[in-house]
Amino acid sequence: MPEVKNRQAVTGAQAIANAMRQINPDVVAAYPITPQTPVVEYFAQYVADGAVDTEMIPVESEHSAMSAVVGAAAAGARAMTATAANGLALMHEIVYIAASSRLPIVMPVANRALSGPINIHCDHSDAMAERDSGWIQLWAENAQEAYDLTLIALRLGEHEDVRLPVMVNFDGFIISHGVEVVDFLDDEVVKKFVGEPKVKYPLLDVDNPVTYGPLDLYDYYFEHKRQQIEAMKHVKRVFKEVAEEFEKISGRKYDVLDKYMVDDAEYIMIALGSTAGTIKYTVDLLREQGHKVGLVKPWIFRPFPKKELQEILNGRKAVVVLDRSASFGAEAPLYEAVKSALFNVENKPLIGSYVYGLGGRDIKVEHIKQAFEDAFVGNLNPDEERYLGLRE
Amino acid sequence: MAELKGWKELPIGGVIDKPATAKEYQTGTWRVIRPVHQPENCIHCMMCWLYCPDQAIEIEVVDGKPKMKGYNYYYCKGCGLCANVCPKTNDKLPEEKRAIVMKPETEFQD
């Protein structure tokens, strides 16, 4: 395991800003929005201090921020931005264009509830609204993962077989503003890890002129969508390759799924983001009481780790899926995907859906216990959505 | 019409990876009304050449002066602008006196 040389107590926002400093992107265009603001604030300080060579564009909106990084990435620059909630929603149109133009932009998203009513706290409705946009979605549990995944995201998106933008999701306030201990890599180590930008069809290559964003009608649009589908198929393999390389420099292991105490687990909970930390703690408590429980936390939500979940969930007694967003009139997004993945599994576990934490509502150990206890007594209904921490 | 490529053969991202590919696009397939040049009535004023949005008017230069030769039907979309701006063509003139006659494309199908 590589020696830890730089251990600091920082917020998730500082950790990500530091990753951005070490990446030293060519262009960063961003607009402030709570709780993403400190990411860009810290990074702007690095720009002002001359610690990076980045061209920083303080734009007038998130729509412009995403447009500017699309333009920069098409030119051949390594381009980044960051946002949250309504900012991401304002980017929406260009989010799709970034993915369909196959531009490997990296964007940390400090997950926050979408208005309305207006709310600045954590939930996953912002990222879930972009789940079909063609972006890769990585999900961090804490500041350390937010830092690590930002570095991994860069290599993943730029890979020849992928060429897709990557969203690094980290829970607003809980991760963005919470102070934790983070082990940073040396600047030189990161510089070597991220390497030179790998560009494809750069507009600045005037000897080989190309056109970005042409009209693409019924004769070719479908073929270009098929290419995006294909690129997503390569993501998990490339992620594993990059993660392996990252482990060598950091000692920290990443995979498609984070599996906690699952080997002999009869009851498995699935959740994204920081809540996984609380679940791990609860798993430990329940294990002390003799319950065979475990947690699966997808590090990648798009592409969805269907095959990996099928393998791990097959034959378990029950699966409890926790969603930090709702899909009004349908099943919650993570639950829906997990349930769909289990359709072809030989020994289907019982499955249940729990929505929690909307608008930053706290999720407590007792809530997680409550969901597990429903599973212990077989009180799960695959067609029923339940709520944790909600007043009746 | 250019042969349509499969998804594995295309550059990714909808990028067009070389310039001037619009030349390969047979806009003539859009045409439902065909302009037909009647040279006996034409004064070679070049108004059609000036206005044609597809540069589909073919000319030749004779003694230093341009002469309207006819149409490039690979590109001509049949918009009719040429007939509209032609000083020797209007609704009041009988067809045989006009320099440009617009005819339904169906008259030319085999």
Coordinates of C-alpha atoms in Angstrom, one line a residue:
Chain A
M1 CA 0.0 0.0 0.0
P2 CA 1.4 3.4 -1.0
E3 CA 2.5 5.6 1.9
V4 CA 0.0 8.3 2.9
K5 CA 1.9 11.6 2.7
N6 CA -0.9 14.1 2.6
R7 CA -3.8 13.6 5.0
Q8 CA -6.0 16.5 5.7
A9 CA -9.4 17.4 7.3
V10 CA -11.4 19.0 4.5
T11 CA -14.9 19.3 3.2
G12 CA -15.9 17.3 0.2
A13 CA -16.0 20.6 -1.8
Q14 CA -12.4 21.2 -0.9
A15 CA -11.4 17.7 -1.8
I16 CA -13.0 18.0 -5.2
A17 CA -11.5 21.5 -5.8
N18 CA -8.1 20.0 -4.9
A19 CA -8.6 17.2 -7.4
M20 CA -9.4 19.8 -10.0
R21 CA -6.3 21.7 -9.1
Q22 CA -4.2 18.6 -9.6
I23 CA -5.9 17.7 -12.9
N24 CA -5.2 21.3 -14.0
P25 CA -8.0 21.4 -16.7
D26 CA -7.6 23.7 -19.7
V27 CA -11.1 25.2 -19.2
V28 CA -13.5 25.5 -16.2
A29 CA -16.8 27.3 -16.8
A30 CA -19.2 27.4 -13.9
Y31 CA -22.0 29.3 -12.2
P32 CA -22.4 29.2 -8.5
I33 CA -25.3 27.3 -6.9
T34 CA -25.7 25.9 -3.4
P35 CA -24.3 23.4 -2.4
Q36 CA -21.8 23.3 -5.3
T37 CA -20.5 26.9 -4.7
P38 CA -17.5 26.1 -2.5
V39 CA -16.1 23.7 -5.2
V40 CA -15.8 26.5 -7.7
E41 CA -14.9 29.1 -5.0
Y42 CA -11.9 27.1 -3.9
F43 CA -11.0 26.4 -7.5
A44 CA -11.3 30.0 -8.4
Q45 CA -8.8 30.8 -5.6
Y46 CA -6.3 28.3 -7.3
V47 CA -6.8 30.2 -10.6
A48 CA -6.3 33.6 -8.9
D49 CA -3.2 32.3 -7.1
G50 CA -1.7 31.0 -10.4
A51 CA -1.7 27.4 -9.0
V52 CA -3.3 26.2 -12.3
D53 CA -3.2 27.1 -15.9
T54 CA -6.9 26.9 -16.3
E55 CA -8.9 29.4 -18.3
M56 CA -11.8 30.1 -15.9
I57 CA -15.0 31.3 -17.4
P58 CA -17.5 32.9 -14.9
V59 CA -20.6 32.5 -17.0
E60 CA -24.0 34.0 -16.6
S61 CA -25.9 30.7 -16.1
E62 CA -25.5 27.0 -16.0
H63 CA -26.9 26.7 -19.5
S64 CA -23.9 28.8 -20.5
A65 CA -21.5 26.9 -18.3
M66 CA -22.4 23.6 -20.0
S67 CA -22.3 25.3 -23.4
A68 CA -18.9 26.7 -22.7
V69 CA -17.4 23.4 -21.7
V70 CA -19.0 21.7 -24.7
G71 CA -17.3 24.2 -26.9
A72 CA -14.0 23.9 -25.1
A73 CA -14.1 20.1 -25.1
A74 CA -14.9 20.1 -28.8
A75 CA -11.9 22.4 -29.4
G76 CA -9.8 19.7 -27.7
A77 CA -9.5 21.1 -24.2
R78 CA -9.8 19.2 -21.0
A79 CA -12.9 20.9 -19.7
M80 CA -14.8 20.7 -16.3
T81 CA -17.7 22.3 -14.6
A82 CA -19.7 21.6 -11.4
T83 CA -23.3 22.2 -10.5
A84 CA -26.2 21.1 -8.4
A85 CA -30.0 20.8 -8.5
N86 CA -31.7 23.6 -10.4
G87 CA -28.3 24.5 -12.0
L88 CA -28.2 21.0 -13.5
A89 CA -31.8 21.3 -14.6
L90 CA -31.0 24.5 -16.4
M91 CA -28.1 22.7 -18.1
H92 CA -30.4 19.9 -19.2
E93 CA -30.5 20.7 -22.9
I94 CA -26.7 20.9 -23.2
V95 CA -26.2 17.9 -20.9
Y96 CA -27.6 15.8 -23.7
I97 CA -25.6 17.6 -26.3
A98 CA -22.4 17.0 -24.4
A99 CA -23.1 13.2 -24.3
S100 CA -24.3 12.9 -27.8
S101 CA -21.3 14.9 -29.1
R102 CA -19.1 12.4 -27.2
L103 CA -17.2 15.0 -25.2
P104 CA -15.5 13.7 -22.1
I105 CA -16.4 16.5 -19.7
V106 CA -16.1 15.8 -16.0
M107 CA -18.8 17.4 -13.8
P108 CA -19.0 17.0 -10.0
V109 CA -22.7 17.4 -8.9
A110 CA -23.4 18.3 -5.3
N111 CA -26.8 16.4 -5.2
R112 CA -29.6 18.6 -4.0
A113 CA -33.4 18.5 -4.1
L114 CA -35.0 20.1 -7.2
S115 CA -37.4 22.9 -6.7
G116 CA -40.2 23.2 -5.9
P117 CA -40.9 24.1 -3.2
I118 CA -37.4 25.5 -3.1
N119 CA -35.0 23.5 -1.0
I120 CA -31.2 23.5 -0.9
H121 CA -30.6 20.2 0.9
C122 CA -29.6 16.8 -0.3
D123 CA -31.6 14.4 -2.4
H124 CA -30.9 12.7 -5.7
S125 CA -33.7 14.2 -7.8
D126 CA -31.3 16.4 -9.7
A127 CA -29.1 13.5 -11.0
M128 CA -32.0 11.2 -11.5
A129 CA -33.5 13.7 -13.9
E130 CA -30.4 13.3 -16.1
R131 CA -30.1 9.5 -15.8
D132 CA -31.1 9.0 -19.5
S133 CA -28.9 11.9 -20.8
G134 CA -26.1 9.6 -21.8
W135 CA -23.7 10.7 -19.1
I136 CA -21.8 8.2 -17.0
Q137 CA -22.9 8.6 -13.3
L138 CA -20.5 7.9 -10.5
W139 CA -21.7 8.1 -6.9
A140 CA -19.5 8.9 -3.9
E141 CA -20.1 8.0 -0.3
N142 CA -17.8 10.5 1.3
A143 CA -15.2 13.2 0.6
Q144 CA -12.5 10.6 0.0
E145 CA -14.5 8.9 -2.7
A146 CA -15.6 12.2 -4.2
Y147 CA -11.9 13.1 -4.6
D148 CA -10.9 9.7 -5.9
L149 CA -13.9 9.3 -8.3
T150 CA -13.2 12.8 -9.8
L151 CA -9.7 11.6 -10.8
I152 CA -11.0 8.3 -12.1
A153 CA -13.8 10.0 -14.0
L154 CA -11.3 11.9 -16.1
R155 CA -9.5 8.8 -17.3
L156 CA -12.8 6.9 -17.8
G157 CA -14.5 9.6 -19.9
E158 CA -11.4 10.2 -22.1
H159 CA -10.8 6.5 -22.9
E160 CA -10.9 5.7 -26.6
D161 CA -13.7 3.1 -26.1
V162 CA -15.8 5.4 -24.0
R163 CA -15.6 9.1 -25.0
L164 CA -18.5 10.1 -22.7
P165 CA -19.0 12.9 -20.1
V166 CA -18.9 11.8 -16.5
M167 CA -21.0 13.1 -13.6
V168 CA -19.4 12.7 -10.1
N169 CA -22.3 12.7 -7.7
F170 CA -21.6 13.7 -4.1
D171 CA -24.4 14.4 -1.6
G172 CA -25.0 18.1 -1.1
F173 CA -24.0 19.5 2.3
I174 CA -23.5 16.0 3.8
I175 CA -20.4 15.5 1.6
S176 CA -19.9 18.9 0.1
H177 CA -19.8 20.8 3.4
G178 CA -19.1 18.1 6.0
V179 CA -15.4 18.0 7.1
E180 CA -13.7 14.6 6.9
V181 CA -10.3 13.2 6.7
V182 CA -9.1 12.8 3.1
D183 CA -5.9 11.2 1.9
F184 CA -4.6 13.2 -1.1
L185 CA -2.2 11.9 -3.7
D186 CA 0.9 13.8 -4.5
D187 CA 0.5 16.4 -7.3
E188 CA 3.1 14.6 -9.4
V189 CA 1.3 11.2 -9.0
V190 CA -2.0 12.7 -10.1
K191 CA -0.3 14.5 -13.0
K192 CA 1.1 11.2 -14.2
F193 CA -2.2 9.3 -13.6
V194 CA -4.3 11.8 -15.6
G195 CA -1.7 12.3 -18.3
E196 CA -2.1 14.5 -21.3
P197 CA -5.7 15.1 -22.5
K198 CA -6.7 12.4 -25.1
V199 CA -8.5 14.3 -27.8
K200 CA -10.6 13.2 -30.7
Y201 CA -11.7 15.4 -33.6
P202 CA -10.4 18.6 -32.0
L203 CA -11.7 21.8 -33.7
L204 CA -8.4 23.5 -33.1
D205 CA -6.8 21.0 -35.5
V206 CA -7.2 23.3 -38.5
D207 CA -5.4 20.9 -40.8
N208 CA -8.3 18.4 -40.3
P209 CA -11.4 20.5 -40.2
V210 CA -14.5 18.8 -38.7
T211 CA -18.1 19.9 -38.1
Y212 CA -19.7 19.5 -34.6
G213 CA -23.4 19.5 -34.0
P214 CA -24.7 19.2 -37.6
L215 CA -28.4 18.5 -38.3
D216 CA -28.8 14.8 -38.0
L217 CA -32.2 13.6 -39.3
Y218 CA -33.9 10.3 -39.7
D219 CA -31.1 9.0 -41.9
Y220 CA -28.3 9.0 -39.3
Y221 CA -29.6 10.1 -35.8
F222 CA -30.6 6.5 -34.9
E223 CA -27.1 5.3 -35.8
H224 CA -25.5 7.9 -33.6
K225 CA -27.7 6.9 -30.7
R226 CA -26.7 3.3 -31.2
Q227 CA -23.0 4.4 -30.9
Q228 CA -23.8 6.0 -27.6
I229 CA -25.5 2.7 -26.4
E230 CA -22.3 0.9 -27.5
A231 CA -20.0 3.3 -25.7
M232 CA -21.9 2.7 -22.4
K233 CA -21.3 -1.0 -22.8
H234 CA -17.6 -0.4 -22.5
V235 CA -17.8 1.7 -19.4
K236 CA -17.7 -1.0 -16.7
R237 CA -14.6 -2.7 -18.2
V238 CA -12.7 0.5 -18.6
F239 CA -13.7 1.6 -15.1
K240 CA -12.3 -1.6 -13.7
E241 CA -9.0 -1.0 -15.6
V242 CA -8.7 2.6 -14.5
A243 CA -9.7 1.6 -10.9
E244 CA -7.0 -1.0 -10.9
E245 CA -4.4 1.5 -11.9
F246 CA -5.7 3.9 -9.3
E247 CA -5.4 1.3 -6.6
K248 CA -1.7 1.0 -7.4
I249 CA -1.1 4.7 -6.7
S250 CA -3.6 5.1 -3.8
G251 CA -4.1 1.8 -2.2
R252 CA -7.9 2.4 -2.5
K253 CA -10.0 -0.1 -4.3
Y254 CA -12.9 0.8 -6.5
D255 CA -15.3 -1.4 -8.5
V256 CA -18.7 -1.3 -10.2
L257 CA -20.3 -2.1 -6.8
D258 CA -19.1 -1.5 -3.3
K259 CA -20.0 -4.7 -1.4
Y260 CA -20.1 -4.5 2.4
M261 CA -20.6 -7.8 4.4
V262 CA -22.4 -9.5 1.6
D263 CA -20.6 -12.8 1.4
D264 CA -23.0 -14.7 3.7
A265 CA -25.7 -12.0 3.8
E266 CA -29.3 -13.1 3.5
Y267 CA -30.7 -9.6 3.5
I268 CA -29.1 -7.0 1.3
M269 CA -29.8 -3.3 1.2
I270 CA -29.0 -1.2 -1.8
A271 CA -28.4 2.6 -1.7
L272 CA -26.4 5.4 -3.4
G273 CA -24.2 8.0 -1.9
S274 CA -23.6 9.0 1.7
T275 CA -26.4 7.0 3.2
A276 CA -24.3 3.9 2.5
G277 CA -22.1 5.0 5.4
T278 CA -25.0 5.0 7.8
I279 CA -26.1 1.6 6.4
K280 CA -22.7 0.1 7.0
Y281 CA -22.8 1.2 10.6
T282 CA -26.3 -0.3 10.9
V283 CA -25.2 -3.5 9.3
D284 CA -22.5 -3.8 12.0
L285 CA -25.1 -3.3 14.7
L286 CA -27.4 -5.9 13.2
R287 CA -24.6 -8.3 12.7
E288 CA -23.8 -8.1 16.4
Q289 CA -27.4 -9.3 17.0
G290 CA -26.8 -12.2 14.6
H291 CA -28.6 -10.9 11.6
K292 CA -27.0 -11.8 8.3
V293 CA -27.2 -8.4 6.6
G294 CA -25.1 -6.6 4.0
L295 CA -25.0 -3.5 1.8
V296 CA -24.4 -3.1 -1.9
K297 CA -23.6 0.5 -3.0
P298 CA -23.3 1.1 -6.8
W299 CA -20.3 3.3 -7.5
I300 CA -21.7 3.4 -11.0
F301 CA -25.4 4.0 -11.6
R302 CA -25.2 4.8 -15.3
P303 CA -24.5 2.5 -17.0
F304 CA -26.6 0.4 -14.6
P305 CA -24.7 -2.5 -13.1
K306 CA -27.4 -5.0 -14.0
K307 CA -25.2 -8.1 -14.5
E308 CA -23.2 -7.5 -11.3
L309 CA -26.4 -7.1 -9.3
Q310 CA -28.0 -10.2 -10.8
E311 CA -25.0 -12.2 -9.7
I312 CA -24.9 -10.8 -6.2
L313 CA -28.6 -10.8 -5.5
N314 CA -29.5 -14.2 -6.9
G315 CA -30.6 -16.5 -4.1
R316 CA -30.7 -14.0 -1.2
K317 CA -33.7 -13.9 1.1
A318 CA -34.6 -10.3 0.5
V319 CA -33.4 -7.1 -1.1
V320 CA -34.3 -3.7 0.3
V321 CA -33.7 -0.7 -2.1
L322 CA -33.4 2.8 -0.7
D323 CA -34.1 5.7 -3.0
R324 CA -33.4 9.4 -2.2
S325 CA -35.7 10.5 -5.0
A326 CA -39.2 9.7 -6.1
S327 CA -40.6 9.1 -9.5
F328 CA -44.1 10.4 -9.3
G329 CA -46.6 7.9 -10.6
A330 CA -44.0 5.2 -11.0
E331 CA -41.4 3.3 -9.0
A332 CA -38.4 5.1 -7.6
P333 CA -35.4 5.1 -10.0
L334 CA -32.9 2.8 -8.2
Y335 CA -35.7 0.4 -7.1
E336 CA -37.2 0.3 -10.6
A337 CA -33.8 -0.6 -12.1
V338 CA -32.9 -3.2 -9.4
K339 CA -36.4 -4.8 -9.7
S340 CA -36.1 -5.0 -13.5
A341 CA -32.6 -6.6 -13.2
L342 CA -34.1 -9.3 -11.0
F343 CA -36.6 -10.4 -13.6
N344 CA -34.3 -13.0 -15.1
V345 CA -32.6 -14.1 -11.9
E346 CA -33.1 -17.8 -11.1
N347 CA -33.8 -17.5 -7.4
K348 CA -35.5 -14.2 -7.0
P349 CA -35.2 -12.6 -3.6
L350 CA -38.2 -10.8 -2.0
I351 CA -37.8 -7.1 -2.7
G352 CA -39.0 -3.9 -1.2
S353 CA -38.9 -0.2 -2.0
Y354 CA -38.1 2.6 0.5
V355 CA -38.0 6.3 -0.4
Y356 CA -36.1 8.4 2.2
G357 CA -34.4 11.7 2.8
L358 CA -36.2 13.9 0.3
G359 CA -35.2 17.6 0.6
G360 CA -32.4 16.7 3.1
R361 CA -34.7 14.8 5.6
D362 CA -32.3 13.0 7.9
I363 CA -32.0 9.3 7.6
K364 CA -31.2 7.6 10.9
V365 CA -30.0 4.2 12.0
E366 CA -33.5 3.4 13.3
H367 CA -35.0 4.0 9.8
I368 CA -32.5 1.6 8.3
K369 CA -33.2 -0.9 11.0
Q370 CA -36.9 -0.6 10.4
A371 CA -36.5 -1.4 6.7
F372 CA -34.2 -4.4 7.5
E373 CA -36.7 -5.6 10.1
D374 CA -39.5 -5.6 7.5
A375 CA -37.3 -7.8 5.4
F376 CA -36.5 -10.2 8.4
V377 CA -40.2 -11.0 8.9
G378 CA -41.0 -11.2 5.2
N379 CA -43.0 -8.0 5.3
L380 CA -42.0 -6.7 1.9
N381 CA -44.3 -6.1 -1.0
P382 CA -42.6 -5.6 -4.4
D383 CA -45.5 -3.4 -5.6
E384 CA -45.6 -1.2 -2.6
E385 CA -43.5 2.0 -2.0
R386 CA -42.8 2.8 1.6
Y387 CA -41.3 5.9 3.2
L388 CA -38.6 6.3 5.9
G389 CA -38.8 9.3 8.2
L390 CA -42.0 10.6 6.8
R391 CA -44.8 11.9 9.0
E392 CA -48.2 10.4 8.2
Chain B
M1 CA -28.2 9.3 -53.2
A2 CA -25.0 8.5 -51.2
E3 CA -24.9 5.0 -49.7
L4 CA -26.0 5.2 -46.0
K5 CA -23.5 3.9 -43.6
G6 CA -24.0 1.6 -40.6
W7 CA -23.4 2.8 -37.0
K8 CA -20.0 1.0 -36.8
E9 CA -18.7 2.9 -39.9
L10 CA -19.6 6.4 -38.7
P11 CA -17.4 8.9 -36.8
I12 CA -18.8 9.2 -33.3
G13 CA -20.7 12.2 -31.9
G14 CA -22.4 13.1 -35.1
V15 CA -19.1 14.7 -36.1
I16 CA -18.6 15.3 -39.8
D17 CA -14.9 14.5 -40.2
K18 CA -14.2 16.1 -43.5
P19 CA -15.2 19.4 -45.2
A20 CA -17.6 20.0 -48.0
T21 CA -19.6 16.8 -47.6
A22 CA -22.8 18.7 -48.5
K23 CA -21.6 18.1 -52.1
E24 CA -22.6 14.5 -51.7
Y25 CA -26.1 15.3 -50.7
Q26 CA -28.5 14.8 -53.6
T27 CA -31.0 17.5 -52.7
G28 CA -32.6 16.9 -56.1
T29 CA -34.5 14.0 -54.5
W30 CA -36.6 16.6 -52.7
R31 CA -38.0 18.1 -56.0
V32 CA -41.6 17.8 -56.9
I33 CA -41.8 20.5 -59.5
R34 CA -39.0 20.7 -62.1
P35 CA -37.9 23.9 -63.8
V36 CA -37.3 23.4 -67.5
H37 CA -35.2 25.8 -69.5
Q38 CA -36.5 26.9 -72.9
P39 CA -33.4 28.5 -74.4
E40 CA -35.2 30.0 -77.4
N41 CA -36.9 32.5 -75.0
C42 CA -33.9 33.1 -72.7
I43 CA -32.0 36.4 -72.7
H44 CA -29.1 35.0 -70.4
C45 CA -29.5 37.8 -67.9
M46 CA -28.2 35.5 -65.1
M47 CA -30.9 36.4 -62.7
C48 CA -31.7 32.7 -62.1
W49 CA -28.0 32.0 -61.6
L50 CA -27.8 34.8 -59.0
Y51 CA -30.8 33.7 -57.0
C52 CA -30.5 29.9 -57.2
P53 CA -29.9 28.7 -53.5
D54 CA -28.3 25.5 -54.7
Q55 CA -26.0 26.7 -57.4
A56 CA -27.9 24.4 -59.7
I57 CA -27.9 26.7 -62.7
E58 CA -25.4 25.5 -65.2
I59 CA -23.7 28.1 -67.3
E60 CA -21.0 28.3 -69.9
V61 CA -19.0 31.4 -70.9
V62 CA -19.1 32.2 -74.6
D63 CA -17.0 35.2 -75.9
G64 CA -16.6 36.4 -72.3
K65 CA -20.3 36.3 -71.6
P66 CA -22.2 33.8 -69.5
K67 CA -24.9 31.7 -71.1
M68 CA -27.6 29.8 -69.2
K69 CA -27.3 26.2 -70.2
G70 CA -29.9 24.4 -68.0
Y71 CA -30.1 22.8 -64.6
N72 CA -28.1 20.4 -62.5
Y73 CA -31.0 18.2 -61.4
Y74 CA -28.8 16.4 -58.8
Y75 CA -29.0 19.5 -56.6
C76 CA -32.1 21.4 -57.9
K77 CA -34.7 21.2 -55.2
G78 CA -37.4 22.6 -57.5
C79 CA -38.0 25.7 -55.3
G80 CA -39.0 27.7 -58.4
L81 CA -37.1 30.8 -57.4
C82 CA -35.5 30.9 -60.9
A83 CA -38.8 31.1 -62.6
N84 CA -40.0 33.6 -60.1
V85 CA -37.1 36.0 -60.8
C86 CA -36.9 35.4 -64.5
P87 CA -37.9 38.5 -66.5
K88 CA -39.0 36.3 -69.4
T89 CA -41.3 34.2 -67.3
N90 CA -44.7 35.0 -65.8
D91 CA -48.2 33.7 -65.4
K92 CA -49.6 35.9 -68.1
L93 CA -47.2 34.6 -70.8
P94 CA -48.2 31.4 -72.6
E95 CA -45.9 28.5 -71.6
E96 CA -44.3 28.4 -75.0
K97 CA -43.1 32.0 -74.6
R98 CA -41.5 31.5 -71.2
A99 CA -37.8 31.0 -70.6
I100 CA -38.5 28.7 -67.6
V101 CA -41.5 26.4 -67.3
M102 CA -42.3 24.7 -64.0
K103 CA -43.6 21.1 -64.6
P104 CA -44.7 18.5 -62.2
E105 CA -42.0 15.9 -61.6
T106 CA -44.5 13.1 -62.3
E107 CA -44.3 14.1 -66.0
F108 CA -40.7 12.9 -66.1
Q109 CA -41.0 9.6 -64.3
D110 CA -40.5 6.4 -66.3

